[in-house]
CSV table of C-alpha atoms and ligand atoms in Angstrom, one decimal:
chain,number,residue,atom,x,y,z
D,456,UNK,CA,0.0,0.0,0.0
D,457,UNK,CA,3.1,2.3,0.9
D,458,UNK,CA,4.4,1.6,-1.9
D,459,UNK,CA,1.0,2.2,-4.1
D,460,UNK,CA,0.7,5.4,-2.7
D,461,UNK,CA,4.5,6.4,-3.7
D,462,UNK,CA,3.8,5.8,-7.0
D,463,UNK,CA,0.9,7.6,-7.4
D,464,UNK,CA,2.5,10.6,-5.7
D,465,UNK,CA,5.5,9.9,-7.9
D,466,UNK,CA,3.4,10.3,-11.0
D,467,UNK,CA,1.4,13.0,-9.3
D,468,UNK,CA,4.4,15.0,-9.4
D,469,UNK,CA,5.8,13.8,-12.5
D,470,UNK,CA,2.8,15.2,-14.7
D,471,UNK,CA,4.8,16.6,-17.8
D,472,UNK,CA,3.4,19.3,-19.3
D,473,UNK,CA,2.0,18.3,-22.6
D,474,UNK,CA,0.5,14.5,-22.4
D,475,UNK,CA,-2.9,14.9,-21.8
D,476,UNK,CA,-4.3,13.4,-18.5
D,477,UNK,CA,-4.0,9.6,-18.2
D,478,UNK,CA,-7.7,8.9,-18.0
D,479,UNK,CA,-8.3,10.9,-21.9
D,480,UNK,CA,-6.7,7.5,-23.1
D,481,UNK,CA,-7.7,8.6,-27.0
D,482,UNK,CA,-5.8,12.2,-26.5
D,483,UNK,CA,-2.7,9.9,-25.2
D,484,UNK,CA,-2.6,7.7,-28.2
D,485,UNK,CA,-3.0,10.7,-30.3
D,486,UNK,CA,0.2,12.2,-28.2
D,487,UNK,CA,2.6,9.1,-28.4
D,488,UNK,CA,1.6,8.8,-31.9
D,489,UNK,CA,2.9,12.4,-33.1
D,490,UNK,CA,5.5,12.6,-30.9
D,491,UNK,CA,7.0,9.5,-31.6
D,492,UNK,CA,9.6,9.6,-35.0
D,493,UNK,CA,9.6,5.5,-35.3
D,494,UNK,CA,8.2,2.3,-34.1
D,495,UNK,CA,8.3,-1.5,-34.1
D,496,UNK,CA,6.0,-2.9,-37.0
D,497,UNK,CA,5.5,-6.8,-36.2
D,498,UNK,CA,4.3,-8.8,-39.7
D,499,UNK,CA,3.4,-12.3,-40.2
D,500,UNK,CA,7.1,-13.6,-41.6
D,501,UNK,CA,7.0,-14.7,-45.2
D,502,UNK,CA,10.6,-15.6,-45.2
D,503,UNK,CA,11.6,-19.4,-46.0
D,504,UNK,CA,10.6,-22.2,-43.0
D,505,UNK,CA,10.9,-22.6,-40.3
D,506,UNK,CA,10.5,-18.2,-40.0
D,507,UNK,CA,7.1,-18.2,-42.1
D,508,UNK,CA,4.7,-17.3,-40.5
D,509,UNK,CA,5.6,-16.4,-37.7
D,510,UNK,CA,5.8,-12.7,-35.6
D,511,UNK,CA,9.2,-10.3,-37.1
D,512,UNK,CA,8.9,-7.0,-35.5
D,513,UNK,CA,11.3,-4.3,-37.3
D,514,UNK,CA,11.8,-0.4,-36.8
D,515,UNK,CA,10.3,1.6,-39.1
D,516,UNK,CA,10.2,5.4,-39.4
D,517,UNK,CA,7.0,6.9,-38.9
D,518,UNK,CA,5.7,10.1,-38.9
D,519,UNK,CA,1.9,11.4,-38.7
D,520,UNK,CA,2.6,15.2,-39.6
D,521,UNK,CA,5.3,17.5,-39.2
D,522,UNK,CA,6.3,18.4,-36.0
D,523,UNK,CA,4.9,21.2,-33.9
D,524,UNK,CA,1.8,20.7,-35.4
D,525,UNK,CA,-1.4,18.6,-34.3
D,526,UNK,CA,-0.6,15.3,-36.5
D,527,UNK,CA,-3.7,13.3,-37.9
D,528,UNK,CA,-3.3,10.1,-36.0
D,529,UNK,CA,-2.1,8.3,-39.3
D,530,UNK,CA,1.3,6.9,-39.2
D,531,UNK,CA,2.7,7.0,-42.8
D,532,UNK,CA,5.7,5.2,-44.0
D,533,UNK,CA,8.1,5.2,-46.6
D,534,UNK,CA,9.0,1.8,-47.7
D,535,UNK,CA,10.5,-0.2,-50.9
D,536,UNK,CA,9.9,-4.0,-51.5
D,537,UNK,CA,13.3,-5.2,-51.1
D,538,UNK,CA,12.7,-4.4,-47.4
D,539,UNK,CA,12.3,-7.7,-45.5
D,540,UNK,CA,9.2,-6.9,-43.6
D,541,UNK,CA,7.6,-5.5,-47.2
D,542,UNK,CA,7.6,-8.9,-48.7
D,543,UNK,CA,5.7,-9.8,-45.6
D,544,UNK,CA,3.4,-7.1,-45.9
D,545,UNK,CA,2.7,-7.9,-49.5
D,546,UNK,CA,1.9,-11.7,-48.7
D,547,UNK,CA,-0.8,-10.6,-45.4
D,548,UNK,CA,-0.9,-6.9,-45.1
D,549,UNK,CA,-1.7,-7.5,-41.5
D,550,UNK,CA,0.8,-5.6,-38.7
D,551,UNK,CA,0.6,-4.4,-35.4
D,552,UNK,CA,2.7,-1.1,-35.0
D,553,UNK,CA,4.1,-0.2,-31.3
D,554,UNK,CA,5.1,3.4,-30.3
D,555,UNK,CA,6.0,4.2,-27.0
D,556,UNK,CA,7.3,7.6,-25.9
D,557,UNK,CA,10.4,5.4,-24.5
D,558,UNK,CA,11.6,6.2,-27.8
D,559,UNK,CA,11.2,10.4,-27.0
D,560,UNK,CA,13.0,11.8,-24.1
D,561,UNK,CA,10.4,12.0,-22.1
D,562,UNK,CA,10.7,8.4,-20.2
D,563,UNK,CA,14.5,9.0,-19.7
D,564,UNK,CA,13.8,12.5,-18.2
D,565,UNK,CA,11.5,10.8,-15.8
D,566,UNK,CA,12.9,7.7,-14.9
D,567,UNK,CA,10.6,6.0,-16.0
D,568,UNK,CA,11.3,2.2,-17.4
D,569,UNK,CA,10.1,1.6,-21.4
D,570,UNK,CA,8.0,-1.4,-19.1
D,571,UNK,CA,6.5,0.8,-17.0
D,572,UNK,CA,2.6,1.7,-18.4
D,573,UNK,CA,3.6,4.9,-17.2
D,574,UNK,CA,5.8,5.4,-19.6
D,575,UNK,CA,2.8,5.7,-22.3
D,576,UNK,CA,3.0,3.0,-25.1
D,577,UNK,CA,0.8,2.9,-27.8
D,578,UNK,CA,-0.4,-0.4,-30.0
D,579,UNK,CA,-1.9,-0.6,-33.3
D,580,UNK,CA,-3.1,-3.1,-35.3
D,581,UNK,CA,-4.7,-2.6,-38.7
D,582,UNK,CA,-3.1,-3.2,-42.5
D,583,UNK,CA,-0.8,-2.0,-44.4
D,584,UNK,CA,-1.7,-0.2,-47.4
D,585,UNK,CA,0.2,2.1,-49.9
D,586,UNK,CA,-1.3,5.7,-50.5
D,587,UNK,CA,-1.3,7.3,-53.6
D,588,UNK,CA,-2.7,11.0,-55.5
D,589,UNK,CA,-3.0,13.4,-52.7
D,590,UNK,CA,-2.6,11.1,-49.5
D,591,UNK,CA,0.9,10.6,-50.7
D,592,UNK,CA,1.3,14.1,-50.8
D,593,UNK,CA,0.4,14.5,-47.1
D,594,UNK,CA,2.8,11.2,-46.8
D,595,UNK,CA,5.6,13.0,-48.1
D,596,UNK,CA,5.3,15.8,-45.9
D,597,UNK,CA,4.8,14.1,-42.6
D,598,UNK,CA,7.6,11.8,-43.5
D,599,UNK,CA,10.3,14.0,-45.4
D,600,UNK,CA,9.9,16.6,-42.5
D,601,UNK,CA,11.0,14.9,-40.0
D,602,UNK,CA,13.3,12.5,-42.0
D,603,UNK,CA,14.9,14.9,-44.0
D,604,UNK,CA,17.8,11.7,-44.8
D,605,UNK,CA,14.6,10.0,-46.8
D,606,UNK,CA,15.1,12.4,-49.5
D,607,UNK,CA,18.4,11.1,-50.3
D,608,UNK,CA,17.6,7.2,-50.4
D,609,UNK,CA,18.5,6.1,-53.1
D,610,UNK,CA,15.7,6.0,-56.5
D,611,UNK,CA,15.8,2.6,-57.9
D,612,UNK,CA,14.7,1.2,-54.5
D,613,UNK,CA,11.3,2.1,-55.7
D,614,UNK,CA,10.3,3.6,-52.3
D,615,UNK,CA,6.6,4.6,-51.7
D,616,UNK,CA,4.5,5.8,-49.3
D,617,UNK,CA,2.3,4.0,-47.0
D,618,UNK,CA,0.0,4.2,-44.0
D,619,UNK,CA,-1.0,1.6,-41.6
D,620,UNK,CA,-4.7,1.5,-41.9
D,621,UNK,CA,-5.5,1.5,-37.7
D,622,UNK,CA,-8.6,-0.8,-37.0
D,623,UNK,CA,-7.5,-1.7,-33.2
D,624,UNK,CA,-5.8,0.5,-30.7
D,625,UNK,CA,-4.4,-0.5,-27.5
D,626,UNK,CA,-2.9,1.9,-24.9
D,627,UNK,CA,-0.8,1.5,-21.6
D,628,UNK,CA,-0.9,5.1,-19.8
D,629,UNK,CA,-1.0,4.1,-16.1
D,630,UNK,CA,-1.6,1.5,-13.7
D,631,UNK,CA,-4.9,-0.7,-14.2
D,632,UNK,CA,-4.3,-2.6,-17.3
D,633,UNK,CA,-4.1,-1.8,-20.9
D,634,UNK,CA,-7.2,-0.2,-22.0
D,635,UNK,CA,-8.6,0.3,-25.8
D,636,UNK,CA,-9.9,3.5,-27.7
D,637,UNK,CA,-11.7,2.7,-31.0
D,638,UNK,CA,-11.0,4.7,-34.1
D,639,UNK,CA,-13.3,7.1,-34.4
D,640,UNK,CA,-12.8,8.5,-30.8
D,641,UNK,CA,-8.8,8.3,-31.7
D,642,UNK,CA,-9.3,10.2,-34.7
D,643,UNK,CA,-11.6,12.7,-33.1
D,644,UNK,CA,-9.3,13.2,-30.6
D,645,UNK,CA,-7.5,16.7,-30.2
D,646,UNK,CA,-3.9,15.5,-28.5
D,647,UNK,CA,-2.6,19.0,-27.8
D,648,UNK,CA,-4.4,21.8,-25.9
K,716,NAG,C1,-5.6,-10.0,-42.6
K,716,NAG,O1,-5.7,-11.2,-41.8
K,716,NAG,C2,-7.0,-11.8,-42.0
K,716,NAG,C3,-7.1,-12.9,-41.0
K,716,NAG,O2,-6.1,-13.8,-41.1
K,716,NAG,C4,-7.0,-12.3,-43.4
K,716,NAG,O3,-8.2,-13.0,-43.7
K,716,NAG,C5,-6.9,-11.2,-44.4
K,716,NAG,O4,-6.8,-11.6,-45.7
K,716,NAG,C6,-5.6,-10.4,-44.1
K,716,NAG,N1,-5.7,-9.2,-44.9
K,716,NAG,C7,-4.7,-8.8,-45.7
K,716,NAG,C8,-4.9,-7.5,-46.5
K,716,NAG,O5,-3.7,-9.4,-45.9
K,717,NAG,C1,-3.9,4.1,-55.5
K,717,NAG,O1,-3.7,3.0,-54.6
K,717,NAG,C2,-4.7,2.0,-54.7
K,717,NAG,C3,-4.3,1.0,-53.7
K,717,NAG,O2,-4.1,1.5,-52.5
K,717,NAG,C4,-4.8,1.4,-56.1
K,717,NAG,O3,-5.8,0.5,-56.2
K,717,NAG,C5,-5.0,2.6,-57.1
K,717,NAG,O4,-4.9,2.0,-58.4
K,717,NAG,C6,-3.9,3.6,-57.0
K,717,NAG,N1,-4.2,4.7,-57.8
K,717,NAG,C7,-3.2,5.3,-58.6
K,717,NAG,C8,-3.7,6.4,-59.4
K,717,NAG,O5,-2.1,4.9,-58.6
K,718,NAG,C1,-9.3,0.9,-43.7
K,718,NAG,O1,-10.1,0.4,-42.6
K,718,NAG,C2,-11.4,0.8,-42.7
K,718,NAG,C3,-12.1,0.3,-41.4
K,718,NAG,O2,-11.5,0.7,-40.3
K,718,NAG,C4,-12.1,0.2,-43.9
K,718,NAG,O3,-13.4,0.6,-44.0
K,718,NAG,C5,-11.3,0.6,-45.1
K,718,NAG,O4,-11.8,-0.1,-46.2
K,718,NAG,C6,-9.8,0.2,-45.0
K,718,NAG,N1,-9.1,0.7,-46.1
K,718,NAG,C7,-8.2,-0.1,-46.7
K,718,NAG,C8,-7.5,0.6,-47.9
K,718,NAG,O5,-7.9,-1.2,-46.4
């Protein structure tokens, strides 16, 4: 119970200006999700036996808009099919993307363990599809913005742009569990003030 209460007065104190309150779980996802520059994207393997099939999580950049703005929830890629995990997406487009603001300062600067839930950690499933005319537009500049090096990658890998199509979201924020926010309330969701 001591040790309960510690915490809670530990993240009492720790509040960081800028994620919004634990219990607005859809604003929280909507944080990690622009603040966060890359992720782990697990597919289904389609490499030979005995790997097919199974779970291959790889770090992908991400980006949902440039920075200092609101984002729009969607986390677009730039990808070419000689990339491992691409030849799994093209055989079942299923993935689950993880983004966990372990991978911002913000976890460091509190002390808080990438395990802990209150170091806010994000999980997406959904499918991967490519995005083309105007949506690869908005691609482009979520992406290129904050990964200026993606300009320079080299042409003949074919890269193109991409967005993980989010049908289930899972968030850890705080103690209690992982809890889920559908779509539509993550979309509607303002994750700034
Ligand atoms: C996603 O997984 C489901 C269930 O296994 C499968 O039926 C579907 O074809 C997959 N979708 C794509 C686009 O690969
Ligand atoms: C845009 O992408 C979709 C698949 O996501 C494809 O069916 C369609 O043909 C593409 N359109 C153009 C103009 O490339
Ligand atoms: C994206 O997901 C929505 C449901 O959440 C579905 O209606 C839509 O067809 C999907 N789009 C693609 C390109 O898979």
């Amino acid at each position: 119970m001591a040790r309960l209460l510690l915490l809670l007065l530990g993240a009492g104190v720790a509040v960081i200006a800028g994620i919004p309150p634990h219990e607005d779980v859809a604003r929280v996802a909507r944080f990690v999700a622009h603040e966060c520059d890359w992720g782990a994207l697990a597919t289904l393997s389609a490499q030979e036996p005995p790997m097919r099939g199974l779970p291959f999580a790889n770090a992908f950049s991400v980006s949902d808009g440039p920075a200092g703005a609101c984002g729009s929830g969607v986390p677009y890629m730039y990808l070419t099919r000689l990339e491992v995990s691409v030849q799994d997406l093209q055989v079942n487009a299923n993935a689950s993307l993880t983004l966990s603001l372990a991978q911002t300062p913000y976890c460091k600067k509190k002390g808080y363990d990438p395990q802990s839930p209150l170091c806010a950690h994000v999980i997406f499933s959904g499918i991967v599809v490519e995005v083309n005319g105007t949506e690869a537009d908005v691609a482009k500049e979520a992406l290129f913005s904050r990964h200026p090096e993606m300009a320079t990658w080299p042409p003949d890998h074919n890269w193109f742009f991409a967005k993980l199509n989010i049908t289930k979201i899972w968030v850890l924020d705080y103690f209690g569990g992982i809890k889920t926010v559908t779509p539509q309330d993550y979309f509607k969701a303002r994750p700034y003030n």
